[in-house]
């Protein structure tokens, strides 16, 4: 019997009816099977196919469909960024990896540099934009804390050149030093720019990525978590390294770096609501047990031990941890930012398997980016400018100076430049800016913070003249300045020096109006200085030059680069010998007075060893009285200095000087050359004259950058000089050499106490010497 006949019997319609009951228990009607029997008789060949078709259709229809499982909610990720100075730049590399692999960050908690990087990322910038922000910072300048010389007002440039130490302190409530080496203006401007669009948010949860950072409250001796308030202030607080950056005072509290309490704030990210916390640990070189430690090194190691203890507690709380191997780098290696960022990326890549479950698909990633972008804000256009925190008589003219920012979108680059110029006037340690709202209108608010150790501000001076190492002259002193003394931009400046030289002088600088470039400047002073005469390295005579002068100038200031003055000065002058040959110079005393016209230009980039820029000083006087001159006489001098940068480490300079009394007898020699600045191979005051010219050309090369807290650079100086001096018109005056010249070489160490120069020079007529000095180089 054919096989299909046997299957027909097994699959008899009545049996099929029982089988096809199905899982639901629903019975199929008998009429259906009657029709099947008719068909069976008519065509046995079609019956098996038909039964199979019906069975399959019925089973499919009655098989229950499993419901689709609801989509699983994505677990939120909290990124925790450790503090660590330059090492914290590695966080940028980690963020780059997370973005490239579509790993969303829902919360950010950071401390110190981790707070800075995290705060910038939280404002909606992508990884590349975060890198651009951190790399745009001149970290050497930021850590050093010095306002760029180009941004100083002309009078502060004078201070920096006359008193080349970068230290300053005050006498407010007694002798008082700054609370930190660095007020943090450089980094504050970056933070203000980042935070500007979010000036008026009520909580950091409103940022594109919710954010928190940690600071240490010195008032409560406790950890403070910033989750609201001014964003720029929070970022300044979290990275205010004790002793380096000035602490942040706000609302009755004083904040410094949060690393002292919670350097890897995992607990903060958990409190924000993160389901998973990813901590980034910056691995540093451990202390060498055989290291020789100074007192500062012991202090630093002790602070590191305290921070390491809270780091270990935090790492134990993290759900996931990535260690970044940075043992070869230090906290101040900001010049190696690219390398550190790359290592951060590589550390994240080494943990790819751990991070992979956090990744999302393309559609979810796009939704995440769209959500983040939708929460980004743009800074409003200010309709007014206001100044907060200063007396009205200073705040109003200051607001007027910045009134040009009202009515148009803020150009933050120009605003940064103008704020640096404001800092360059001297009274303020830092100036912050933000958006405010008054009467429903948006405005730009400036908030200058006055230096808390003034008035007055004192710049110390150390002068050591080792033009002859057998006869070294030493003086100390300071410039004492009262800024905004009696009104906006008015100042009282006093100079005090004791030692080989004694002196006291004062000048009151008063602009005609708070914003005027015209000014008047009454002044008075007394100076008592040694006046040595050398023949090569031998001290021939030592005179004492005493002057007491008073004067009044009318002047015009050319912005930050120069000024023009015209005035009269008069008083008393005495030149008398103390030891040695008393016939070298006339012994005189009496009344002196002169009319003076003077123009000065200072367009250098540095106060001590310029690398580029020009300087010019020209004055002409007419003496109507002089104790040694038989009648009145004119006197003029021109000094031109020109520096050109030919590469990053190298510069050349060409200087020219000349002076003349126009053939008149000036009595006391009008010009003195020789020593440590002009004709270096010759002794101090060896070349005395009423008329001269001098040319200098030389080469400067930076050999090493010093740590910002110690100074700036170590430079090599090579120089060639040639010139001419003319014989003095009185009996027994020494005959000057014909076209004297010399070559010199020196090392210059630019310390925070002033430049230290050590070198040697060889000149014509058998001149040569070793010399050293602390003081002005050019």
XYZ file of C-alpha atoms in Angstrom:
778
model
C 0.000 0.000 0.000
C 1.323 3.417 -0.852
C 2.764 5.322 1.985
C 0.333 8.161 1.694
C -2.561 5.717 2.150
C -1.163 4.616 5.479
C -0.886 8.247 6.555
C -4.501 8.757 5.561
C -5.612 6.189 8.098
C -3.551 7.589 10.902
C -4.768 11.045 10.070
C -8.437 10.138 9.906
C -10.644 13.248 10.145
C -12.036 12.274 13.560
C -8.486 11.843 14.962
C -7.452 15.083 13.346
C -10.323 16.838 15.042
C -8.991 15.779 18.403
C -5.479 16.791 17.511
C -6.527 20.153 16.156
C -8.273 21.087 19.335
C -5.138 23.097 19.952
C -3.801 24.584 23.155
C -6.840 26.731 23.592
C -9.204 23.735 23.852
C -11.480 25.248 21.192
C -13.160 22.461 19.113
C -13.372 22.649 15.332
C -16.971 22.085 13.959
C -17.897 18.602 12.480
C -19.274 20.184 9.312
C -15.769 21.007 8.439
C -14.737 17.326 8.543
C -17.809 16.221 6.485
C -16.602 18.410 3.685
C -13.213 16.871 4.068
C -14.634 13.326 3.714
C -16.298 14.268 0.423
C -13.036 15.657 -0.810
C -11.267 12.527 0.420
C -13.475 10.333 -1.648
C -13.120 12.536 -4.702
C -9.414 12.833 -4.534
C -7.224 10.845 -2.211
C -4.164 12.526 -3.550
C -5.162 16.020 -2.409
C -6.241 15.083 1.103
C -2.805 14.844 2.767
C -1.745 18.210 1.403
C -4.942 19.871 2.506
C -4.737 18.435 6.023
C -1.161 19.570 6.422
C -2.092 23.065 5.285
C -5.059 23.319 7.666
C -3.085 21.919 10.587
C -0.251 24.361 10.091
C -2.577 27.310 9.712
C -4.552 26.396 12.802
C -1.435 25.860 14.941
C -0.028 29.205 13.868
C -3.300 30.942 14.595
C -3.640 29.424 18.049
C 0.009 29.667 19.202
C 0.181 32.580 21.676
C 2.555 35.467 20.677
C 5.076 36.445 23.374
C 4.788 40.162 24.198
C 7.865 42.393 23.334
C 9.931 43.103 26.468
C 10.032 46.825 27.362
C 13.367 48.617 26.631
C 15.765 48.515 29.592
C 16.467 51.979 31.059
C 20.121 52.969 30.619
C 22.049 53.149 33.866
C 23.486 56.645 34.429
C 27.239 57.204 34.561
C 29.023 59.594 36.909
C 32.530 60.587 35.749
C 34.851 61.431 38.664
C 37.979 63.439 37.858
C 40.907 63.662 40.277
C 42.935 66.775 41.024
C 46.618 66.785 40.164
C 47.915 69.961 38.523
C 49.235 69.333 35.025
C 48.544 65.616 35.462
C 44.846 66.471 35.353
C 45.161 67.211 31.645
C 45.021 63.424 31.204
C 41.277 63.704 31.857
C 40.922 65.302 28.428
C 42.278 62.141 26.826
C 39.868 59.957 28.827
C 36.934 62.118 27.686
C 38.112 61.781 24.081
C 37.984 57.994 24.385
C 34.529 58.024 25.976
C 33.132 60.167 23.181
C 34.736 58.159 20.395
C 33.197 54.966 21.827
C 29.754 56.478 22.479
C 29.860 56.290 26.266
C 27.515 58.983 27.639
C 28.423 60.892 30.785
C 25.396 61.856 32.862
C 27.109 63.460 35.863
C 30.558 64.976 36.437
C 32.271 65.488 39.781
C 35.797 66.861 39.963
C 38.410 68.418 42.191
C 41.102 70.970 41.351
C 42.305 70.410 37.775
C 39.734 67.637 37.507
C 37.129 70.224 38.452
C 38.408 72.604 35.779
C 38.393 69.988 32.995
C 35.068 68.590 34.176
C 33.511 72.043 34.431
C 34.519 72.930 30.891
C 33.111 69.630 29.611
C 29.902 70.103 31.600
C 29.121 73.320 29.695
C 28.450 71.256 26.586
C 31.778 71.421 24.828
C 32.991 68.256 23.151
C 36.344 66.633 23.864
C 38.144 68.557 21.106
C 36.783 71.873 22.357
C 37.818 71.018 25.927
C 41.344 70.361 24.679
C 41.366 73.681 22.829
C 40.357 75.497 26.010
C 43.037 73.951 28.224
C 45.718 74.352 25.559
C 44.829 78.015 25.025
C 46.009 78.771 28.564
C 49.551 80.038 28.965
C 50.154 77.844 32.004
C 53.656 79.198 32.671
C 52.180 82.677 32.923
C 49.175 81.449 34.916
C 51.296 79.615 37.502
C 53.840 82.433 37.635
C 51.025 84.882 38.287
C 52.675 87.890 36.650
C 50.607 90.196 34.508
C 52.166 90.274 31.016
C 54.504 93.233 30.740
C 52.660 94.421 27.621
C 49.483 94.777 29.701
C 50.985 96.907 32.469
C 50.186 100.584 32.560
C 53.126 102.825 31.814
C 53.689 103.653 35.485
C 53.647 99.969 36.456
C 56.169 99.318 33.687
C 58.381 101.925 35.310
C 58.007 100.072 38.612
C 58.946 96.746 37.029
C 62.064 98.151 35.355
C 63.246 100.303 38.254
C 62.430 97.601 40.831
C 62.894 94.331 38.938
C 61.895 92.034 41.799
C 58.522 90.363 41.188
C 57.741 90.297 44.908
C 55.397 92.772 46.515
C 53.715 93.160 49.868
C 51.795 95.757 51.840
C 51.451 97.534 55.157
C 47.678 97.214 55.546
C 47.156 96.331 59.210
C 50.905 95.794 59.598
C 53.382 93.997 57.401
C 51.277 91.768 55.161
C 52.157 89.512 52.248
C 49.801 88.222 49.542
C 47.756 85.161 50.503
C 49.286 83.372 47.516
C 52.062 83.847 45.000
C 49.404 84.054 42.313
C 46.037 85.799 42.319
C 44.908 83.515 39.505
C 43.847 86.197 37.023
C 45.006 84.203 33.999
C 42.927 81.146 34.793
C 40.037 83.278 36.094
C 39.548 84.805 32.669
C 39.322 81.342 31.141
C 36.762 80.311 33.764
C 34.754 83.516 33.320
C 34.609 82.933 29.568
C 33.472 79.318 30.051
C 30.877 80.204 32.688
C 29.536 83.435 31.130
C 26.425 81.945 29.437
C 25.517 80.179 32.695
C 25.936 83.175 35.012
C 22.301 83.134 36.113
C 21.487 79.430 36.403
C 20.215 78.446 39.825
C 21.817 74.993 39.948
C 24.676 73.218 38.216
C 22.117 70.504 37.375
C 20.917 72.910 34.673
C 24.211 72.610 32.804
C 24.304 70.411 29.685
C 25.872 67.805 31.984
C 25.047 68.124 35.711
C 28.235 69.092 37.525
C 29.724 69.419 41.002
C 33.190 70.299 42.306
C 34.861 70.161 45.686
C 36.708 72.871 47.637
C 38.071 73.078 51.165
C 36.428 75.618 53.473
C 39.122 77.071 55.744
C 36.508 78.651 58.023
C 34.739 75.374 58.813
C 37.746 73.116 58.129
C 35.454 70.995 56.004
C 34.717 69.789 52.520
C 32.440 72.067 50.521
C 30.629 70.756 47.447
C 29.627 73.373 44.881
C 26.420 72.417 43.068
C 25.051 75.930 42.688
C 26.139 79.567 42.837
C 28.515 81.357 40.465
C 30.115 78.672 38.297
C 33.313 80.667 37.750
C 33.744 81.126 41.495
C 33.239 77.404 42.107
C 35.906 76.521 39.548
C 38.330 79.081 40.995
C 37.754 77.675 44.470
C 38.291 74.023 43.628
C 41.714 74.676 42.083
C 43.020 77.328 44.478
C 46.230 75.563 45.504
C 47.176 76.692 49.047
C 50.131 79.070 49.091
C 50.201 79.319 45.296
C 46.821 80.731 44.304
C 45.101 83.322 46.461
C 42.158 81.763 48.366
C 38.641 82.626 47.223
C 36.570 84.609 49.714
C 32.807 84.333 49.262
C 29.766 84.728 51.470
C 31.706 84.582 54.740
C 33.852 81.607 53.730
C 37.406 81.153 52.447
C 37.932 78.374 49.935
C 41.072 76.612 48.747
C 41.787 73.498 46.698
C 39.420 70.626 47.417
C 42.143 67.994 47.156
C 42.883 68.386 50.847
C 39.510 66.826 51.670
C 38.293 64.811 48.669
C 40.608 64.598 45.697
C 38.593 61.905 43.890
C 34.991 62.868 44.761
C 33.263 59.543 44.112
C 30.852 60.177 47.000
C 29.756 63.411 45.329
C 28.925 61.658 42.049
C 26.880 59.052 43.938
C 25.008 61.784 45.793
C 24.202 63.438 42.464
C 22.347 60.267 41.414
C 24.841 58.303 39.308
C 24.056 54.582 39.049
C 27.660 53.806 38.104
C 30.715 55.837 39.097
C 33.840 55.848 36.935
C 36.840 57.264 38.808
C 39.995 58.467 37.036
C 43.106 58.042 39.188
C 46.307 59.887 38.257
C 49.204 57.672 39.282
C 52.264 59.615 40.463
C 55.865 58.647 41.184
C 56.173 57.543 44.828
C 58.656 59.268 47.093
C 62.149 57.818 46.883
C 63.138 56.596 50.365
C 66.736 57.644 49.667
C 65.804 61.158 48.576
C 67.388 64.125 50.335
C 64.503 66.318 51.447
C 64.512 70.035 52.073
C 62.034 71.600 54.473
C 59.804 72.554 51.523
C 60.025 69.007 50.144
C 59.005 67.579 53.519
C 56.046 69.960 53.645
C 55.007 68.980 50.135
C 55.357 65.256 50.850
C 53.300 65.630 54.016
C 50.460 67.317 52.150
C 50.654 64.586 49.491
C 50.302 61.925 52.204
C 47.119 63.552 53.489
C 45.689 63.734 49.979
C 46.667 60.135 49.204
C 44.727 58.936 52.249
C 41.451 60.456 51.049
C 42.160 59.187 47.522
C 42.400 55.589 48.736
C 39.059 55.879 50.539
C 37.438 57.302 47.425
C 38.864 54.670 45.080
C 37.394 51.929 47.260
C 33.934 53.472 46.715
C 34.146 53.710 42.918
C 32.249 51.153 40.840
C 34.912 51.362 38.127
C 38.414 52.809 38.244
C 40.920 53.735 35.528
C 44.518 54.344 36.540
C 46.542 56.711 34.353
C 50.310 56.016 34.595
C 51.897 59.471 34.927
C 54.960 58.621 37.012
C 57.258 60.395 34.542
C 55.487 63.727 34.874
C 55.196 66.397 37.520
C 52.422 68.663 38.742
C 53.829 71.647 36.817
C 54.577 69.918 33.487
C 51.982 71.949 31.592
C 54.379 72.278 28.662
C 53.883 68.525 28.094
C 50.123 68.776 27.744
C 49.948 66.820 24.470
C 51.851 63.877 25.943
C 49.748 63.797 29.111
C 46.463 63.964 27.167
C 47.630 61.085 24.954
C 48.473 58.951 27.993
C 44.989 59.600 29.370
C 43.459 58.324 26.129
C 45.700 55.245 26.150
C 44.761 54.464 29.756
C 41.075 54.491 28.826
C 41.775 52.302 25.783
C 43.597 49.795 28.001
C 40.327 49.418 29.926
C 38.215 48.922 26.800
C 36.688 45.650 28.015
C 35.646 47.275 31.277
C 34.145 50.301 29.525
C 32.418 48.452 26.655
C 29.165 47.699 28.575
C 28.707 51.451 29.078
C 28.573 52.150 25.325
C 25.259 52.841 23.576
C 24.091 52.399 19.987
C 24.291 55.156 17.401
C 20.679 56.303 17.780
C 20.944 56.551 21.558
C 24.241 58.426 21.250
C 22.703 60.910 18.836
C 19.801 61.451 21.213
C 22.254 62.032 24.065
C 24.227 64.609 22.061
C 21.019 66.344 20.984
C 19.852 66.549 24.588
C 23.198 67.938 25.682
C 23.251 70.494 22.861
C 19.679 71.592 23.640
C 20.758 72.540 27.176
C 23.640 74.732 25.989
C 23.240 78.447 26.459
C 24.727 81.445 24.715
C 25.729 84.651 26.451
C 23.188 87.444 26.103
C 24.024 90.837 24.659
C 24.511 93.242 27.591
C 22.528 96.484 27.621
C 24.626 98.084 30.360
C 27.909 97.677 32.267
C 28.137 97.813 36.041
C 30.978 97.478 38.557
C 30.510 95.679 41.858
C 32.542 95.831 45.050
C 34.298 99.221 44.705
C 33.548 102.690 46.122
C 31.208 104.741 43.956
C 33.833 107.340 43.004
C 35.981 104.551 41.509
C 33.221 102.232 40.231
C 31.505 104.881 38.093
C 34.504 105.989 35.988
C 35.590 102.356 35.705
C 32.156 101.385 34.358
C 32.429 104.272 31.912
C 35.769 102.917 30.678
C 34.032 99.599 29.836
C 30.775 101.113 28.547
C 31.705 100.177 24.971
C 30.682 96.581 25.708
C 27.006 97.540 26.043
C 24.719 97.044 23.079
C 26.672 94.387 21.207
C 27.671 90.719 21.662
C 30.583 90.336 24.050
C 33.949 89.908 22.397
C 35.558 87.829 25.145
C 39.058 88.062 23.661
C 38.914 91.862 23.697
C 37.329 91.833 27.147
C 40.144 89.625 28.462
C 42.665 92.069 27.031
C 40.963 95.056 28.635
C 40.743 93.275 31.989
C 44.458 92.479 31.877
C 45.042 96.169 31.198
C 42.907 97.017 34.236
C 44.897 94.553 36.346
C 48.014 96.232 34.955
C 47.122 99.496 36.677
C 48.040 97.890 39.999
C 45.253 98.085 42.622
C 43.460 94.828 41.835
C 44.487 91.229 42.378
C 41.803 89.764 40.129
C 38.849 91.012 38.076
C 35.955 88.665 37.322
C 33.046 89.221 34.994
C 29.585 87.712 34.578
C 26.078 88.478 33.305
C 23.459 90.018 35.608
C 19.901 91.211 35.189
C 18.476 94.535 36.349
C 14.928 95.673 35.626
C 14.562 92.793 33.213
C 17.603 93.835 31.176
C 20.817 91.820 30.831
C 24.088 93.495 31.751
C 27.807 92.848 32.045
C 29.079 92.985 35.618
C 32.731 93.497 36.507
C 33.840 92.524 39.992
C 37.389 93.713 40.800
C 38.972 92.444 43.996
C 41.403 94.904 45.545
C 44.694 93.554 46.838
C 43.965 92.780 50.459
C 47.439 93.786 51.647
C 47.193 97.388 50.428
C 47.449 100.310 50.923
C 50.268 100.804 50.333
C 51.915 98.375 47.909
C 55.648 97.879 48.360
C 58.038 96.571 45.726
C 61.374 95.669 47.366
C 64.736 96.492 45.841
C 68.114 94.801 46.184
C 71.085 96.473 44.489
C 74.532 94.887 44.414
C 77.100 96.515 42.154
C 80.079 94.235 41.663
C 81.639 96.119 38.763
C 84.826 95.779 40.790
C 84.808 92.640 42.917
C 87.220 94.304 45.371
C 84.821 97.188 45.929
C 81.220 96.013 46.027
C 78.415 98.501 46.646
C 75.204 97.340 48.274
C 71.826 99.017 48.824
C 68.308 97.929 49.663
C 65.066 99.798 49.423
C 61.567 99.793 48.062
C 58.916 101.655 46.130
C 55.887 102.441 48.297
C 52.787 103.278 46.281
C 49.330 104.385 47.369
C 47.002 103.649 44.438
C 43.724 105.514 43.833
C 44.971 107.953 46.456
C 42.412 110.753 46.568
C 40.483 109.497 43.533
C 40.413 107.168 40.561
C 43.892 106.727 38.922
C 45.577 109.167 41.309
C 48.599 107.797 43.112
C 51.288 108.739 45.578
C 54.600 107.028 44.787
C 57.545 107.046 47.207
C 61.055 105.642 46.838
C 63.244 104.708 49.798
C 66.799 103.323 49.584
C 69.539 102.803 52.189
C 73.083 101.431 52.054
C 75.786 102.706 49.721
C 73.077 105.096 48.610
C 70.513 106.893 50.767
C 67.443 108.367 49.240
C 63.846 109.426 49.755
C 61.575 110.818 47.052
C 57.843 111.269 46.426
C 55.605 112.102 43.472
C 51.860 112.673 43.382
C 50.376 111.747 40.023
C 47.012 113.375 39.343
C 45.096 113.119 36.042
C 42.981 116.197 35.235
C 39.834 114.022 35.274
C 39.273 110.335 36.125
C 39.586 109.391 32.450
C 41.958 112.107 31.197
C 45.392 111.450 29.669
C 46.640 114.864 30.832
C 48.131 114.999 34.307
C 50.121 117.073 36.761
C 52.843 115.610 38.960
C 54.428 117.567 41.829
C 57.499 115.833 43.235
C 60.289 116.203 45.805
C 63.251 114.146 46.890
C 66.617 113.829 48.559
C 69.439 111.572 47.426
C 72.841 110.908 49.005
C 74.921 108.542 46.892
C 78.500 107.378 46.761
C 80.229 108.518 43.593
C 83.258 106.246 43.038
C 85.932 106.897 40.411
C 87.818 103.909 39.021
C 90.817 103.456 36.784
C 90.251 99.969 35.409
C 89.709 97.947 38.618
C 91.434 100.383 40.962
C 89.418 102.760 43.083
C 90.956 106.224 42.563
C 88.601 108.366 44.615
C 85.262 108.227 46.375
C 82.992 111.250 46.342
C 79.601 111.847 47.912
C 76.929 113.387 45.685
C 74.016 114.971 47.540
C 70.950 116.466 45.892
C 67.678 117.847 47.251
C 65.178 118.704 44.522
C 61.546 119.699 44.121
C 59.619 120.070 40.914
C 56.308 120.212 39.079
C 55.530 118.515 35.768
C 52.696 118.860 33.320
C 52.349 115.745 31.207
C 50.424 113.636 28.731
C 50.205 109.820 28.899
C 50.330 107.820 25.657
C 48.355 104.828 26.851
C 50.485 101.994 28.202
C 53.610 102.833 26.206
C 54.905 106.247 27.163
C 54.505 109.804 28.366
C 55.614 113.358 27.618
C 56.497 115.782 30.430
C 57.421 119.434 30.722
C 58.302 121.056 34.016
C 60.745 122.777 36.284
C 62.872 121.349 39.093
C 65.198 123.084 41.493
C 67.017 122.665 44.768
C 70.467 122.071 46.162
C 73.422 119.960 45.004
C 76.751 119.147 46.610
C 79.687 117.036 45.330
C 82.514 116.524 47.806
C 85.335 113.974 48.091
C 85.535 111.443 50.916
C 88.666 109.399 50.176
C 91.358 109.174 47.520
C 92.478 111.741 44.967
C 90.438 114.871 45.666
C 91.528 116.655 42.469
C 89.659 114.441 40.027
C 86.422 116.440 40.197
C 85.502 119.940 41.325
C 84.443 120.334 44.931
C 81.151 122.230 44.643
C 77.861 122.962 46.379
C 75.013 125.347 45.762
C 71.658 125.994 44.125
C 70.601 124.141 40.994
C 67.545 124.506 38.789
C 66.437 123.558 35.286
C 63.551 123.459 32.857
C 63.011 119.955 31.460
C 61.236 118.442 28.476
C 61.203 114.623 28.503
C 59.659 111.894 26.356
C 59.845 108.177 27.162
C 58.643 105.119 25.253
C 58.528 101.573 26.608
C 57.273 98.980 24.145
C 59.276 95.983 25.410
C 57.872 92.544 26.096
C 59.873 91.983 29.317
C 61.155 94.363 32.008
C 64.564 92.810 32.726
C 65.837 91.051 29.607
C 63.615 92.129 26.699
C 63.262 89.719 23.794
C 61.504 92.098 21.425
C 60.296 95.668 21.326
C 61.641 99.196 21.390
C 62.468 101.701 24.081
C 63.281 105.365 23.779
C 64.209 108.056 26.253
C 64.918 111.618 25.281
C 65.256 114.652 27.463
C 66.535 118.153 27.063
C 67.176 120.591 29.899
C 68.184 124.144 30.333
C 70.001 124.854 33.606
C 69.448 128.396 34.758
C 71.314 127.587 37.979
C 74.141 125.125 38.712
C 76.744 125.152 41.472
C 79.705 124.359 39.196
C 78.790 126.022 35.887
C 79.762 129.660 35.258
C 76.469 130.355 33.467
C 73.366 128.629 32.210
C 73.716 125.776 29.742
C 71.583 123.262 27.810
C 71.857 119.486 28.105
C 70.302 116.687 26.031
C 70.493 112.895 25.947
C 68.933 110.258 23.701
C 68.840 106.508 24.458
C 67.376 104.148 21.871
C 67.060 100.400 22.491
C 65.791 97.897 19.913
C 65.298 94.160 20.469
C 64.362 91.637 17.776
C 63.252 88.054 18.353
C 64.762 85.725 15.741
C 63.511 82.442 17.247
C 61.857 81.158 20.412
C 65.103 81.051 22.411
C 67.097 83.760 20.606
C 67.043 87.530 20.185
C 69.405 90.227 18.978
C 69.554 93.892 19.952
C 70.939 97.161 18.585
C 71.198 100.099 20.981
C 72.418 103.632 20.380
C 72.982 106.420 22.894
C 74.315 109.921 22.843
C 74.430 113.021 25.011
C 75.783 116.541 24.809
C 76.000 119.850 26.625
C 76.437 121.541 23.240
C 79.983 122.644 24.119
C 79.010 124.367 27.347
C 80.743 123.612 30.625
C 78.248 121.596 32.685
C 80.305 121.908 35.860
C 79.791 118.478 37.424
C 80.250 115.893 34.618
C 76.917 115.463 32.856
C 77.389 111.813 31.809
C 79.091 108.811 33.356
C 80.059 105.562 31.588
C 81.729 102.397 32.748
C 80.471 99.853 35.255
C 77.902 97.088 34.623
C 75.572 98.600 32.004
C 77.642 100.795 29.632
C 81.262 100.036 28.640
C 81.379 96.938 30.815
C 85.163 96.448 30.563
C 85.773 99.859 32.123
C 85.515 100.783 35.785
C 82.548 102.594 37.297
C 82.644 106.298 36.335
C 85.970 105.759 34.599
C 84.668 107.615 31.551
C 83.270 110.989 32.664
C 82.226 113.434 29.982
C 79.910 116.215 28.872
C 79.480 114.622 25.452
C 79.469 111.023 24.210
C 78.006 108.465 21.852
C 77.767 104.708 22.293
C 76.625 101.762 20.167
C 75.779 98.308 21.517
C 74.875 95.152 19.659
C 74.396 91.743 21.133
C 72.776 88.337 21.267
C 70.488 86.864 23.944
C 69.593 83.185 24.221
C 67.327 81.551 26.768
C 69.081 78.487 28.190
C 66.469 77.268 30.658
C 63.016 78.054 31.995
C 62.910 78.318 35.773
C 59.979 77.020 37.830
C 57.469 79.898 37.962
C 57.737 80.198 41.739
C 61.506 80.758 41.522
C 61.728 83.122 38.584
C 61.475 83.126 34.806
C 64.587 82.240 32.773
C 68.326 81.690 32.670
C 69.757 83.624 29.725
C 73.100 84.026 28.004
C 74.115 87.526 26.967
C 76.870 88.355 24.496
C 77.569 92.008 23.636
C 79.909 94.267 21.650
C 80.237 97.989 22.440
C 81.982 100.890 20.769
C 81.718 104.623 21.320
C 83.480 107.853 22.146
C 83.731 110.218 25.093
C 85.079 113.767 25.095
C 87.442 115.406 27.579
C 85.996 117.446 30.413
C 86.671 121.217 30.222
C 88.504 121.688 33.515
C 92.171 121.391 34.556
C 93.606 117.943 35.277
C 90.623 116.215 33.678
C 91.774 112.789 32.430
C 92.101 112.373 28.693
C 89.567 109.783 27.531
C 90.602 106.897 25.249
C 89.949 107.206 21.557
C 86.938 105.102 20.433
C 86.883 102.746 23.393
C 85.238 99.391 22.810
C 84.770 96.014 24.479
C 83.149 92.599 24.254
C 81.293 90.977 27.142
C 79.582 87.738 28.007
C 77.331 86.977 30.960
C 74.769 84.630 32.446
C 71.568 86.221 33.750
C 69.322 84.385 36.191
C 65.934 86.086 36.442
C 64.850 85.288 39.997
C 61.822 86.556 41.904
C 64.245 88.744 43.916
C 65.638 90.377 40.793
C 68.075 89.527 37.993
C 71.464 88.114 38.989
C 74.148 88.730 36.364
C 77.621 87.189 36.367
C 80.073 87.739 33.527
C 83.293 89.125 32.178
C 84.408 91.747 29.668
C 87.571 92.567 27.717
C 88.157 96.002 26.204
C 90.627 98.315 24.535
C 93.692 99.754 26.256
C 94.261 96.674 28.391
C 90.884 96.750 30.105
C 89.305 93.558 31.341
C 87.386 92.413 34.374
C 85.040 89.947 35.993
C 81.791 91.507 37.244
C 78.503 90.629 38.900
C 75.395 92.493 39.919
C 71.827 92.269 41.126
C 69.787 95.021 39.559
C 68.955 96.506 36.214
C 70.633 94.899 33.194
C 69.711 97.370 30.424
